[in-house]
Amino acid sequence: ASFGFWKSSITKVYHYFFPEWDWVWSLRIEFVSLFLFNFALVGFINSMYPKQNWKPFVLFTQGLEILLIVLTLLLPIRMIFPVVGYHINWIGIELIYIIFVMIKSIKTNTKGFGFIIWGVIGGLLNFVIYVLQDNNIITAQEAIFFTTNIVLLLALGLLIVDKLFFDFSSLSKKAEMALKVKSQFL
């Protein structure tokens, strides 16, 4: 998912709004947005499915993303490019981890697992298309990345709404029960 976000040319957006900006800082912000997105994605999956997550992986991944953000801001840009290349492999591992969480949520019949399936499909398509394009096997258009990102973000957004609605209705039922118990007591 982060690849589509990264490959949708954030640098173009910055140069459109800030044409006089130094390209080095545009790249730094682009890389920081890549790392920040991965930090947020793993945190999001952790918060939505806390019982299915493996905490050491979440903590390691988020720590790695913070370290990469700091290095991106401090080191010369020529040193960051190889790091981003290796980071692509880690994003593949993150996607495998999310599939692991998805399988655990299906096995435990966790509420809203259908949305995470669509999110993983969008993320995997994005990843595969990016890797194929990066290895000059195919030429992908920006519309493909946009579409796979929409699938991912829509699925995750629906997951949030579903979870909030489920929590709200659960709280509403608890409040009704408490009111009933109070009435019976009085």
mmCIF file of N, CA, C and O in Angstrom, residues 48-92:
data_model
loop_
_atom_site.group_PDB
_atom_site.id
_atom_site.type_symbol
_atom_site.label_atom_id
_atom_site.label_comp_id
_atom_site.label_asym_id
_atom_site.label_seq_id
_atom_site.Cartn_x
_atom_site.Cartn_y
_atom_site.Cartn_z
ATOM 1 N N MET A 48 -6.703 -2.263 15.549
ATOM 2 C CA MET A 48 -7.957 -2.881 15.124
ATOM 3 C C MET A 48 -8.051 -4.345 15.551
ATOM 4 O O MET A 48 -9.134 -4.844 15.836
ATOM 5 N N TYR A 49 -6.918 -5.027 15.593
ATOM 6 C CA TYR A 49 -6.886 -6.445 15.933
ATOM 7 C C TYR A 49 -5.810 -6.717 16.988
ATOM 8 O O TYR A 49 -4.825 -7.398 16.724
ATOM 9 N N PRO A 50 -5.990 -6.186 18.188
ATOM 10 C CA PRO A 50 -4.935 -6.332 19.202
ATOM 11 C C PRO A 50 -4.686 -7.777 19.637
ATOM 12 O O PRO A 50 -3.559 -8.143 19.950
ATOM 13 N N LYS A 51 -5.705 -8.614 19.635
ATOM 14 C CA LYS A 51 -5.529 -10.006 20.077
ATOM 15 C C LYS A 51 -4.815 -10.853 19.032
ATOM 16 O O LYS A 51 -4.203 -11.862 19.367
ATOM 17 N N GLN A 52 -4.901 -10.482 17.770
ATOM 18 C CA GLN A 52 -4.298 -11.260 16.701
ATOM 19 C C GLN A 52 -2.862 -10.813 16.384
ATOM 20 O O GLN A 52 -2.194 -11.432 15.579
ATOM 21 N N ASN A 53 -2.411 -9.722 16.981
ATOM 22 C CA ASN A 53 -1.090 -9.174 16.655
ATOM 23 C C ASN A 53 -0.001 -9.783 17.509
ATOM 24 O O ASN A 53 -0.231 -10.224 18.628
ATOM 25 N N TRP A 54 1.193 -9.755 16.963
ATOM 26 C CA TRP A 54 2.390 -10.155 17.681
ATOM 27 C C TRP A 54 3.111 -8.865 18.052
ATOM 28 O O TRP A 54 3.692 -8.193 17.212
ATOM 29 N N LYS A 55 3.034 -8.479 19.326
ATOM 30 C CA LYS A 55 3.533 -7.183 19.799
ATOM 31 C C LYS A 55 4.999 -6.918 19.450
ATOM 32 O O LYS A 55 5.325 -5.805 19.064
ATOM 33 N N PRO A 56 5.912 -7.908 19.577
ATOM 34 C CA PRO A 56 7.309 -7.606 19.219
ATOM 35 C C PRO A 56 7.472 -7.155 17.768
ATOM 36 O O PRO A 56 8.271 -6.265 17.481
ATOM 37 N N PHE A 57 6.696 -7.746 16.859
ATOM 38 C CA PHE A 57 6.785 -7.325 15.452
ATOM 39 C C PHE A 57 6.313 -5.888 15.294
ATOM 40 O O PHE A 57 6.939 -5.097 14.588
ATOM 41 N N VAL A 58 5.204 -5.565 15.948
ATOM 42 C CA VAL A 58 4.658 -4.206 15.855
ATOM 43 C C VAL A 58 5.660 -3.194 16.406
ATOM 44 O O VAL A 58 5.956 -2.175 15.766
ATOM 45 N N LEU A 59 6.210 -3.479 17.588
ATOM 46 C CA LEU A 59 7.167 -2.556 18.202
ATOM 47 C C LEU A 59 8.435 -2.422 17.372
ATOM 48 O O LEU A 59 8.952 -1.312 17.176
ATOM 49 N N PHE A 60 8.954 -3.538 16.843
ATOM 50 C CA PHE A 60 10.149 -3.486 16.015
ATOM 51 C C PHE A 60 9.900 -2.670 14.754
ATOM 52 O O PHE A 60 10.699 -1.817 14.381
ATOM 53 N N THR A 61 8.770 -2.945 14.088
ATOM 54 C CA THR A 61 8.464 -2.246 12.841
ATOM 55 C C THR A 61 8.289 -0.755 13.076
ATOM 56 O O THR A 61 8.839 0.068 12.326
ATOM 57 N N GLN A 62 7.553 -0.389 14.105
ATOM 58 C CA GLN A 62 7.354 1.032 14.359
ATOM 59 C C GLN A 62 8.660 1.705 14.779
ATOM 60 O O GLN A 62 8.927 2.839 14.385
ATOM 61 N N GLY A 63 9.487 1.007 15.547
ATOM 62 C CA GLY A 63 10.799 1.553 15.905
ATOM 63 C C GLY A 63 11.678 1.736 14.686
ATOM 64 O O GLY A 63 12.380 2.753 14.537
ATOM 65 N N LEU A 64 11.646 0.746 13.771
ATOM 66 C CA LEU A 64 12.418 0.843 12.529
ATOM 67 C C LEU A 64 11.967 2.041 11.698
ATOM 68 O O LEU A 64 12.795 2.798 11.178
ATOM 69 N N GLU A 65 10.659 2.232 11.601
ATOM 70 C CA GLU A 65 10.135 3.355 10.800
ATOM 71 C C GLU A 65 10.551 4.698 11.406
ATOM 72 O O GLU A 65 10.911 5.624 10.681
ATOM 73 N N ILE A 66 10.515 4.804 12.722
ATOM 74 C CA ILE A 66 10.955 6.052 13.375
ATOM 75 C C ILE A 66 12.437 6.288 13.113
ATOM 76 O O ILE A 66 12.857 7.406 12.793
ATOM 77 N N LEU A 67 13.248 5.234 13.237
ATOM 78 C CA LEU A 67 14.677 5.349 12.962
ATOM 79 C C LEU A 67 14.914 5.796 11.526
ATOM 80 O O LEU A 67 15.746 6.686 11.273
ATOM 81 N N LEU A 68 14.183 5.231 10.584
ATOM 82 C CA LEU A 68 14.345 5.613 9.179
ATOM 83 C C LEU A 68 13.919 7.055 8.929
ATOM 84 O O LEU A 68 14.531 7.750 8.114
ATOM 85 N N ILE A 69 12.894 7.505 9.629
ATOM 86 C CA ILE A 69 12.484 8.909 9.495
ATOM 87 C C ILE A 69 13.605 9.827 9.976
ATOM 88 O O ILE A 69 13.967 10.800 9.303
ATOM 89 N N VAL A 70 14.169 9.519 11.128
ATOM 90 C CA VAL A 70 15.254 10.344 11.677
ATOM 91 C C VAL A 70 16.457 10.331 10.740
ATOM 92 O O VAL A 70 17.043 11.386 10.440
ATOM 93 N N LEU A 71 16.835 9.139 10.260
ATOM 94 C CA LEU A 71 17.979 9.047 9.342
ATOM 95 C C LEU A 71 17.721 9.813 8.049
ATOM 96 O O LEU A 71 18.632 10.447 7.512
ATOM 97 N N THR A 72 16.496 9.757 7.564
ATOM 98 C CA THR A 72 16.152 10.479 6.336
ATOM 99 C C THR A 72 16.324 11.983 6.512
ATOM 100 O O THR A 72 16.753 12.677 5.589
ATOM 101 N N LEU A 73 16.003 12.473 7.680
ATOM 102 C CA LEU A 73 16.116 13.912 7.923
ATOM 103 C C LEU A 73 17.552 14.354 8.201
ATOM 104 O O LEU A 73 17.902 15.502 7.960
ATOM 105 N N LEU A 74 18.402 13.424 8.692
ATOM 106 C CA LEU A 74 19.749 13.804 9.107
ATOM 107 C C LEU A 74 20.849 13.459 8.107
ATOM 108 O O LEU A 74 21.820 14.211 7.978
ATOM 109 N N LEU A 75 20.735 12.333 7.435
ATOM 110 C CA LEU A 75 21.815 11.864 6.553
ATOM 111 C C LEU A 75 21.734 12.504 5.174
ATOM 112 O O LEU A 75 20.669 12.955 4.750
ATOM 113 N N PRO A 76 22.844 12.505 4.442
ATOM 114 C CA PRO A 76 22.797 12.974 3.047
ATOM 115 C C PRO A 76 21.862 12.078 2.227
ATOM 116 O O PRO A 76 21.765 10.874 2.472
ATOM 117 N N ILE A 77 21.219 12.668 1.252
ATOM 118 C CA ILE A 77 20.187 11.958 0.489
ATOM 119 C C ILE A 77 20.776 10.765 -0.261
ATOM 120 O O ILE A 77 20.111 9.749 -0.451
ATOM 121 N N ARG A 78 22.036 10.835 -0.678
ATOM 122 C CA ARG A 78 22.650 9.716 -1.390
ATOM 123 C C ARG A 78 22.760 8.476 -0.512
ATOM 124 O O ARG A 78 22.832 7.363 -1.019
ATOM 125 N N MET A 79 22.768 8.650 0.799
ATOM 126 C CA MET A 79 22.818 7.514 1.720
ATOM 127 C C MET A 79 21.428 6.937 1.985
ATOM 128 O O MET A 79 21.301 5.801 2.450
ATOM 129 N N ILE A 80 20.403 7.713 1.688
ATOM 130 C CA ILE A 80 19.032 7.283 1.958
ATOM 131 C C ILE A 80 18.500 6.376 0.850
ATOM 132 O O ILE A 80 17.743 5.451 1.112
ATOM 133 N N PHE A 81 18.902 6.632 -0.403
ATOM 134 C CA PHE A 81 18.397 5.835 -1.519
ATOM 135 C C PHE A 81 18.583 4.329 -1.326
ATOM 136 O O PHE A 81 17.639 3.567 -1.528
ATOM 137 N N PRO A 82 19.779 3.854 -0.940
ATOM 138 C CA PRO A 82 19.910 2.405 -0.717
ATOM 139 C C PRO A 82 19.015 1.901 0.420
ATOM 140 O O PRO A 82 18.482 0.788 0.352
ATOM 141 N N VAL A 83 18.842 2.720 1.438
ATOM 142 C CA VAL A 83 18.000 2.330 2.570
ATOM 143 C C VAL A 83 16.559 2.127 2.103
ATOM 144 O O VAL A 83 15.901 1.156 2.488
ATOM 145 N N VAL A 84 16.087 3.017 1.247
ATOM 146 C CA VAL A 84 14.722 2.886 0.725
ATOM 147 C C VAL A 84 14.600 1.615 -0.101
ATOM 148 O O VAL A 84 13.597 0.901 -0.022
ATOM 149 N N GLY A 85 15.626 1.298 -0.862
ATOM 150 C CA GLY A 85 15.607 0.063 -1.648
ATOM 151 C C GLY A 85 15.484 -1.172 -0.768
ATOM 152 O O GLY A 85 14.706 -2.088 -1.059
ATOM 153 N N TYR A 86 16.237 -1.213 0.338
ATOM 154 C CA TYR A 86 16.137 -2.340 1.263
ATOM 155 C C TYR A 86 14.805 -2.320 2.018
ATOM 156 O O TYR A 86 14.279 -3.365 2.376
ATOM 157 N N HIS A 87 14.299 -1.139 2.248
ATOM 158 C CA HIS A 87 13.033 -1.008 2.975
ATOM 159 C C HIS A 87 11.876 -1.627 2.201
ATOM 160 O O HIS A 87 10.905 -2.100 2.795
ATOM 161 N N ILE A 88 11.991 -1.641 0.892
ATOM 162 C CA ILE A 88 10.955 -2.256 0.063
ATOM 163 C C ILE A 88 10.781 -3.719 0.461
ATOM 164 O O ILE A 88 9.659 -4.225 0.534
ATOM 165 N N ASN A 89 11.882 -4.405 0.749
ATOM 166 C CA ASN A 89 11.792 -5.796 1.201
ATOM 167 C C ASN A 89 11.036 -5.888 2.517
ATOM 168 O O ASN A 89 10.255 -6.810 2.730
ATOM 169 N N TRP A 90 11.291 -4.937 3.415
ATOM 170 C CA TRP A 90 10.603 -4.959 4.704
ATOM 171 C C TRP A 90 9.102 -4.740 4.542
ATOM 172 O O TRP A 90 8.299 -5.325 5.269
ATOM 173 N N ILE A 91 8.730 -3.921 3.576
ATOM 174 C CA ILE A 91 7.302 -3.701 3.332
ATOM 175 C C ILE A 91 6.645 -5.003 2.881
ATOM 176 O O ILE A 91 5.514 -5.304 3.268
ATOM 177 N N GLY A 92 7.357 -5.802 2.096
ATOM 178 C CA GLY A 92 6.845 -7.116 1.727
ATOM 179 C C GLY A 92 6.614 -7.986 2.955
ATOM 180 O O GLY A 92 5.604 -8.690 3.058
#
